[in-house]
Short mmCIF file of C-alpha atoms in Angstrom, two decimals:
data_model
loop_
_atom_site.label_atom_id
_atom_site.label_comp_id
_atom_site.label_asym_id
_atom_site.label_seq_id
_atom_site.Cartn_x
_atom_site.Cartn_y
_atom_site.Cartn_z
CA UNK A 13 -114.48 -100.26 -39.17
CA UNK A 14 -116.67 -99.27 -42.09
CA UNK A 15 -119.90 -99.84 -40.17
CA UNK A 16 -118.41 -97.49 -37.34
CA UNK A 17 -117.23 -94.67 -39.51
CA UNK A 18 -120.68 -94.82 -41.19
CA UNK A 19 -122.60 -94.30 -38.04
CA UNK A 20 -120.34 -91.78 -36.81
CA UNK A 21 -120.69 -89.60 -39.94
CA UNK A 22 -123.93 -89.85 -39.69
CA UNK A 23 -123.89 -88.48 -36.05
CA UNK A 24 -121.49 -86.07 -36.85
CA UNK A 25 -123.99 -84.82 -39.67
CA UNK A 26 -127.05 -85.10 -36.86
CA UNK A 27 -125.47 -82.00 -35.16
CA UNK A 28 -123.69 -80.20 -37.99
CA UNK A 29 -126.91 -79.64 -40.14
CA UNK A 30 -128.38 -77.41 -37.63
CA UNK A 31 -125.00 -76.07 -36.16
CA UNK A 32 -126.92 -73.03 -35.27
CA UNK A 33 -129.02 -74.93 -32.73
CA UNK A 34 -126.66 -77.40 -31.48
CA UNK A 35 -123.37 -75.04 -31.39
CA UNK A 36 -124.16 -71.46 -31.80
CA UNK A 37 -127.03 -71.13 -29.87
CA UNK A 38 -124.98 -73.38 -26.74
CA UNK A 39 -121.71 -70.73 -26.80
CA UNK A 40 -124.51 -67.89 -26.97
CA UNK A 41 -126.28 -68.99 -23.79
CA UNK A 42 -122.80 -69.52 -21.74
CA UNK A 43 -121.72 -65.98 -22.99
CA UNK A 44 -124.55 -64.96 -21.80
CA UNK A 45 -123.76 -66.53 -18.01
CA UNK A 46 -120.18 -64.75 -17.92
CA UNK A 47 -121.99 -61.82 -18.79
CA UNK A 48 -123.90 -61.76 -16.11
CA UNK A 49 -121.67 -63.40 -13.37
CA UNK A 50 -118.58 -61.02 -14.52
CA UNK A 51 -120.77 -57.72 -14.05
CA UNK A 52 -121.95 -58.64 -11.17
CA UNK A 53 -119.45 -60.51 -8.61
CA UNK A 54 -116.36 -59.79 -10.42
CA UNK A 55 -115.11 -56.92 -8.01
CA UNK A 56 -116.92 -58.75 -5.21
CA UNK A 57 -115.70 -62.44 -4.83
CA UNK A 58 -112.29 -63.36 -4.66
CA UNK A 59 -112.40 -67.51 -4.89
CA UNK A 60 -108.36 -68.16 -4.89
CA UNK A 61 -106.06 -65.42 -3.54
CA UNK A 62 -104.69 -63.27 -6.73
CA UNK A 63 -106.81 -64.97 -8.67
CA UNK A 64 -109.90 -62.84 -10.19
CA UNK A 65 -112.86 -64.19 -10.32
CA UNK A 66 -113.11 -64.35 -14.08
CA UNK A 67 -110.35 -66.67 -14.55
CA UNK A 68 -111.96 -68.74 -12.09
CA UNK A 69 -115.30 -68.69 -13.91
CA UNK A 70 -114.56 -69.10 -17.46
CA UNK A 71 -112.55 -72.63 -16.98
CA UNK A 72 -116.37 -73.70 -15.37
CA UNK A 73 -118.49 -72.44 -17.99
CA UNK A 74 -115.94 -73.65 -20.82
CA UNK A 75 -117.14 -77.42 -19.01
CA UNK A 76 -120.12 -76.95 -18.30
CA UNK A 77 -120.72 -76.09 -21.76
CA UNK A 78 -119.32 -79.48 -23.03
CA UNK A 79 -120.87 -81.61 -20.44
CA UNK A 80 -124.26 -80.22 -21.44
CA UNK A 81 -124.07 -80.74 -25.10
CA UNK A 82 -122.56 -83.98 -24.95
CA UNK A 83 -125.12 -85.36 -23.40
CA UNK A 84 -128.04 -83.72 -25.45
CA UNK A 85 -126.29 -84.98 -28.52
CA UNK A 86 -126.28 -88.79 -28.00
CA UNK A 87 -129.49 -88.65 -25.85
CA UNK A 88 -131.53 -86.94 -28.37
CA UNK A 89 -130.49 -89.03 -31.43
CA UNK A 90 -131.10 -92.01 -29.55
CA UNK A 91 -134.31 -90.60 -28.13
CA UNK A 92 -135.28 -89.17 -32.04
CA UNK A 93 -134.02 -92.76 -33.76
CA UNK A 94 -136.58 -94.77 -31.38
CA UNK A 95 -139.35 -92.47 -31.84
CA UNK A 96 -139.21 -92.30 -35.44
CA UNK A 97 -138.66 -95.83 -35.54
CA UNK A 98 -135.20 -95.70 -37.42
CA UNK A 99 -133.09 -97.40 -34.68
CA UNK A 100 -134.49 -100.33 -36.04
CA UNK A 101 -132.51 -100.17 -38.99
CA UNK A 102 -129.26 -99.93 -37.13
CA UNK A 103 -130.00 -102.96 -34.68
CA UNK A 104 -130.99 -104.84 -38.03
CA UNK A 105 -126.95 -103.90 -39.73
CA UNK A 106 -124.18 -106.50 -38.48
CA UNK A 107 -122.75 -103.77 -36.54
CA UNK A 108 -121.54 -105.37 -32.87
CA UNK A 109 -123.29 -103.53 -30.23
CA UNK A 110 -120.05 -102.02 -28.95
CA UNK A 111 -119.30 -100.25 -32.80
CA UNK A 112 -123.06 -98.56 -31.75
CA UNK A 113 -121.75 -97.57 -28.56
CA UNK A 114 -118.64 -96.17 -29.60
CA UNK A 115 -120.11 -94.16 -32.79
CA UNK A 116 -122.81 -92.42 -30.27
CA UNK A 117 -120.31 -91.55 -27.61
CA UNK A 118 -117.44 -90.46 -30.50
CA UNK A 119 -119.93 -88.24 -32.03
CA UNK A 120 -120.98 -86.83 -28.65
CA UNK A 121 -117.70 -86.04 -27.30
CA UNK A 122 -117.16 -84.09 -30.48
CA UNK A 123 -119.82 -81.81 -30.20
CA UNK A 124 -119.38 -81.28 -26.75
CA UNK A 125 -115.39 -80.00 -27.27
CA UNK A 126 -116.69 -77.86 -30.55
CA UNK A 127 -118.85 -76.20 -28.17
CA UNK A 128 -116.47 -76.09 -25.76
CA UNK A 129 -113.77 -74.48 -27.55
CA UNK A 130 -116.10 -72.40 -29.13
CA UNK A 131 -117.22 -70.55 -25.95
CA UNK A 132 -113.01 -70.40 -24.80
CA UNK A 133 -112.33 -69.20 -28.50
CA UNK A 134 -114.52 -66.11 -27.77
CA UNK A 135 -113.50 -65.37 -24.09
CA UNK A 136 -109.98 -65.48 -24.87
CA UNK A 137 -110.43 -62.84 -27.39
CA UNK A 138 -111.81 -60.32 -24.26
CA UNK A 139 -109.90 -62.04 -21.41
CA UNK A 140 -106.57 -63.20 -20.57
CA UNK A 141 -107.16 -66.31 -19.35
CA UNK A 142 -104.54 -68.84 -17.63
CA UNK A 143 -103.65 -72.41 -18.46
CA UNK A 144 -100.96 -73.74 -16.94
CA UNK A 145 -101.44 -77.22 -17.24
CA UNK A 146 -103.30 -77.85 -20.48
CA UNK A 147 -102.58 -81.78 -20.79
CA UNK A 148 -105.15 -81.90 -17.71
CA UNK A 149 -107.52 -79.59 -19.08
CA UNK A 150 -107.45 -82.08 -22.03
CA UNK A 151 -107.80 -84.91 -20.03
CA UNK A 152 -110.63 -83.75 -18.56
CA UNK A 153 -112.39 -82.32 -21.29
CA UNK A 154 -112.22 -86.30 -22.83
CA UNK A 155 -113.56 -87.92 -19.64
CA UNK A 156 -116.03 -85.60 -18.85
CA UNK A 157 -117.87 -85.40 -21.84
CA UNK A 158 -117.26 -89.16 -22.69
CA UNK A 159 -119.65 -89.76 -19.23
CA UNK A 160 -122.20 -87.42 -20.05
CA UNK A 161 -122.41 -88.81 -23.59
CA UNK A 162 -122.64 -92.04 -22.58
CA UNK A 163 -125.19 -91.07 -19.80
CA UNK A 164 -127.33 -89.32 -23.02
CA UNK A 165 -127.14 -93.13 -24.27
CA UNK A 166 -128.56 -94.50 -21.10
CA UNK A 167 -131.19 -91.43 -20.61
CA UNK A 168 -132.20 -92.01 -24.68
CA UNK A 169 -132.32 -96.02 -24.27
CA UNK A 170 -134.14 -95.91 -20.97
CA UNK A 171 -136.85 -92.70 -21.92
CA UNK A 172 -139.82 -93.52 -24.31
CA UNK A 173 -141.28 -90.09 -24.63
CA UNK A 174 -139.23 -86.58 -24.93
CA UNK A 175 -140.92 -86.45 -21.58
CA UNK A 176 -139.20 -88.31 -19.36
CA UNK A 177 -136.03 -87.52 -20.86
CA UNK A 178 -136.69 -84.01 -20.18
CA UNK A 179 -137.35 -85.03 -16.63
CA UNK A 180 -133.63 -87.04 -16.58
CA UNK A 181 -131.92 -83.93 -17.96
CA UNK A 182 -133.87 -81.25 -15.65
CA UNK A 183 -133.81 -83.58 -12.15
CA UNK A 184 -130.40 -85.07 -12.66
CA UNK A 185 -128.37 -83.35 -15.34
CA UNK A 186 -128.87 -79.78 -14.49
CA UNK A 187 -128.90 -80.12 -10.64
CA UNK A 188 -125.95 -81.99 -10.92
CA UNK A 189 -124.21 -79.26 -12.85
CA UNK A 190 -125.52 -76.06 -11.56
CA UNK A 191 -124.22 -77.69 -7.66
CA UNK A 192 -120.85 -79.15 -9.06
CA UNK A 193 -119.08 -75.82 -8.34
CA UNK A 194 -119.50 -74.05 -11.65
CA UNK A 195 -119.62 -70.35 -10.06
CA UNK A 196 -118.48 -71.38 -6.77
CA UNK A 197 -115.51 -73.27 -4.66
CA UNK A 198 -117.00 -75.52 -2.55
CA UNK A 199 -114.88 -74.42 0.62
CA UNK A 200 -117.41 -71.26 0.46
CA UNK A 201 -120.18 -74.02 1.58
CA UNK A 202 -121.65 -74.94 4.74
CA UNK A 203 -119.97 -78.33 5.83
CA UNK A 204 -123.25 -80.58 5.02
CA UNK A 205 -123.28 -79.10 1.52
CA UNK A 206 -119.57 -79.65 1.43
CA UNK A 207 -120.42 -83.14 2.09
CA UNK A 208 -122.95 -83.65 -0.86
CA UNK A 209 -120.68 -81.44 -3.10
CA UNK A 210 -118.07 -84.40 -2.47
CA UNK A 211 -120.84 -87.39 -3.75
CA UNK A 212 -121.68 -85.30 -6.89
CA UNK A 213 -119.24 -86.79 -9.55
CA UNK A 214 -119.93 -83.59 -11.83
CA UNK A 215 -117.42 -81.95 -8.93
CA UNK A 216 -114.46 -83.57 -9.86
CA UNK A 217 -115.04 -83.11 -13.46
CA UNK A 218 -115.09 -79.33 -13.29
CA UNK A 219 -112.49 -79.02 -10.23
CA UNK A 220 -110.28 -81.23 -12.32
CA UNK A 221 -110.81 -79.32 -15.67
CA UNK A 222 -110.04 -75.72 -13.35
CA UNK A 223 -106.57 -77.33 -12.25
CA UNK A 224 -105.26 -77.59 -15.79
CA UNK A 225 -106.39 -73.44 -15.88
CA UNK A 226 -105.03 -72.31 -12.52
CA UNK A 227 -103.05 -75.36 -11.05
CA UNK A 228 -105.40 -74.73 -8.02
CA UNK A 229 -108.16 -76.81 -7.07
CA UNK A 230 -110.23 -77.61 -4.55
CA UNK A 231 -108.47 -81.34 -4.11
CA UNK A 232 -106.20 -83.25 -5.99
CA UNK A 233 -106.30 -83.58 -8.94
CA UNK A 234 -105.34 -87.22 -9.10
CA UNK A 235 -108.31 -88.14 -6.90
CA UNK A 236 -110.82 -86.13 -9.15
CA UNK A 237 -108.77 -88.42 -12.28
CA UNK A 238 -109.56 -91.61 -10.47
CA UNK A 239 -113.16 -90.89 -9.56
CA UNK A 240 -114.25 -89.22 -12.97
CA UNK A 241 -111.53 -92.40 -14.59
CA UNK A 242 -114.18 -95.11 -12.80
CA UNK A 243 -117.35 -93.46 -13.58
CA UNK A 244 -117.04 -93.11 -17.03
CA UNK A 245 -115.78 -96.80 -16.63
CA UNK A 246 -118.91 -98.05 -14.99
CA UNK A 247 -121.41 -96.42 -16.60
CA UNK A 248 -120.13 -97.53 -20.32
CA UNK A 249 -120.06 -101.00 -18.88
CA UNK A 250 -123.97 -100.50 -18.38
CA UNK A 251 -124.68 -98.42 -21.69
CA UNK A 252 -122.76 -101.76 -23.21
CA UNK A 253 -125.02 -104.06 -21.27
CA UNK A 254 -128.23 -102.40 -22.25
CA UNK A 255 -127.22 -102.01 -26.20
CA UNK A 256 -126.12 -105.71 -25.73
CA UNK A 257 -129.17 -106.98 -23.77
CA UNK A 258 -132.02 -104.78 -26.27
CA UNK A 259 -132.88 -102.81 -23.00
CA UNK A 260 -136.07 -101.12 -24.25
CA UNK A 261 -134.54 -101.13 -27.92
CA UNK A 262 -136.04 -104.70 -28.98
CA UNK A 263 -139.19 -105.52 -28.48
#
């Protein structure tokens, strides 16, 4: 357990060195989003009846602002490590290959819920915001930033150059986010889009995160558990595989 608490300090330090960047500047941006969306649709959109649309925004933000910083954490140290050239000195340690996996996803899901709270810290002092279920927000919050910090691993392991993992955060990531139903229910869609809204796994994470807010969502909330449940299953069994197998890590 020594080896793992090691590595996870260290991550934890990665992020907490330059807080300003990686927690200020995060809660700054998605202020800046419910600034925007609250001035401008708030006494025009009505999502859920008696429900304004603030309460039904904030919840999305508040996740989208963990999802995105969990994975930048783990996929940019990984990225930075095999760059510089210091990875090699973790793959060197006796550390099993699951001990690396769980430090980098740990450390990830931290950041992301420090962010996270950070942003619903600073709306709660301005709004009064539901939550009627928290033990599902929590849930949620653990799942959904355990997937995208374990999708930064796979992104940081599979990207040589800042490039292409640029290209996995700005063609995958962010599409994936901005269309999971963030400032939207996806009801308000034409039924194709409907239909697509229902493959994107990010959908579930933020529907199931708004349920422990409002105890509405767009469909049950046990279904979003089970899908977001699996995914975060099957994608650590591949992060595993890769750290296991030296996927573009040993050469």
């Amino acid at each position: 357990m020594t080896g793992f608490f090691t590595l996870f300090y260290k991550e934890l330090l990665r992020f907490w060195k330059v807080g300003f960047q990686t927690i200020v500047a995060p809660m700054v941006s998605t202020l800046l989003y419910l600034l925007v969306f609250f001035h401008v649709l708030e006494t025009h959109v009505e999502i859920y009846p008696g429900i304004a649309y603030t309460d039904f925004l904030i919840p999305g933000l508040v996740m989208m602002a963990i999802i995105q910083n969990a994975f930048a954490n783990s996929s940019s140290s990984m990225i930075q490590s095999k760059i510089s050239g210091n990875i090699v000195f973790i793959l060197l340690s006796p550390l099993p290959y699951h001990t690396i996996f769980l430090a980098y996803v740990l450390a990830s899901v931290v950041r992301g819920i420090l962010v996270g709270l950070g942003v619903y810290a600073v709306t709660w002092a301005f709004f009064d915001i539901p939550l009627q279920l928290p033990v599902w927000s929590i849930v949620f919050m653990l799942l959904g930033s355990g997937i995208l910090g374990v999708l930064g691993l796979i992104a940081g392991i599979w990207a040589d150059k800042f490039d292409q993992l640029a290209a996995f955060q700005n063609f995958i990531i962010m599409p994936l986010t901005f269309l999971s139903g963030v400032f939207y229910t996806i009801h308000s869609l034409p039924g194709g889009w409907q239909v697509l809204s229902h493959l994107n796994p990010f959908f579930y994470m933020i529907d199931g995160f708004r349920y422990g807010f409002l105890g509405i969502s767009d469909i049950s909330p046990y279904i979003s558990l089970a899908i977001v449940a699996s995914c975060l299953i099957a994608i650590s069994l591949l992060a595993i595989r890769m750290l296991k197998t030296g996927y573009k890590l040993r050469h």
